[in-house]
């Protein structure tokens, strides 16, 4: 089941449980571009490959709903700024809609925002892929370290540099966060047994 929500503040969110997506597998493969299919086929981990597949499908479904175009017509550029390969942050080839995707072992989440940078991060409440030590090192004395981590990672994904930026440089205060002078609003949709944050810049994306 695919679920899409308007979060307000120009942000939109979608998610699905991986175990409910099997019937969409052939369609998801058909939606991939040649470069995306090459990336899917070349991913050694089945879990990672399927996460990528479902992420691209959900992104296309969300963008299609927001722009009133068929999902099959939605095209992304994912050029890595470091090596030029197609494994970087996805961007629409046309339009002013920013997008982001995140996947945990059980859930795929996507987000989009008009005229603003956007990032999404999802982590399971149990069995997180992040080690407790890594989360605590960033979250410090936070009452909810995993939630604090999703806030930081969502901001860094919206920023576009990801973990190339030291997570400790992100200042989090309630429903906002700041990194390198850019302020982000933090939105937190509810999905059972998961911590999810969507970060949306309060300045126009460049």
CSV table of N, CA and C in Angstrom, one decimal, residues 53-63 110:
chain,number,residue,atom,x,y,z
A,53,UNK,N,15.1,0.3,-5.9
A,53,UNK,CA,14.0,0.1,-6.8
A,53,UNK,C,12.7,0.7,-6.3
A,54,UNK,N,12.3,0.4,-5.0
A,54,UNK,CA,11.1,0.9,-4.5
A,54,UNK,C,11.2,2.4,-4.2
A,55,UNK,N,12.4,2.9,-3.9
A,55,UNK,CA,12.5,4.3,-3.7
A,55,UNK,C,12.2,5.1,-5.0
A,56,UNK,N,12.8,4.6,-6.1
A,56,UNK,CA,12.6,5.3,-7.4
A,56,UNK,C,11.1,5.2,-7.8
A,57,UNK,N,10.4,4.1,-7.5
A,57,UNK,CA,9.0,3.9,-7.9
A,57,UNK,C,8.2,4.9,-7.1
A,58,UNK,N,8.4,5.0,-5.7
A,58,UNK,CA,7.6,5.9,-4.9
A,58,UNK,C,7.9,7.3,-5.3
A,59,UNK,N,9.2,7.7,-5.6
A,59,UNK,CA,9.5,9.0,-6.0
A,59,UNK,C,8.7,9.4,-7.2
A,60,UNK,N,8.6,8.5,-8.2
A,60,UNK,CA,7.9,8.8,-9.4
A,60,UNK,C,6.4,8.9,-9.2
A,61,UNK,N,5.9,8.1,-8.3
A,61,UNK,CA,4.5,8.1,-8.0
A,61,UNK,C,4.1,9.5,-7.3
A,62,UNK,N,5.0,9.9,-6.4
A,62,UNK,CA,4.8,11.2,-5.7
A,62,UNK,C,4.9,12.4,-6.6
A,63,UNK,N,5.9,12.4,-7.4
A,63,UNK,CA,6.1,13.5,-8.3
A,63,UNK,C,5.0,13.5,-9.4
A,110,UNK,N,9.7,8.7,0.9
A,110,UNK,CA,10.1,9.8,0.0
A,110,UNK,C,9.5,11.1,0.4
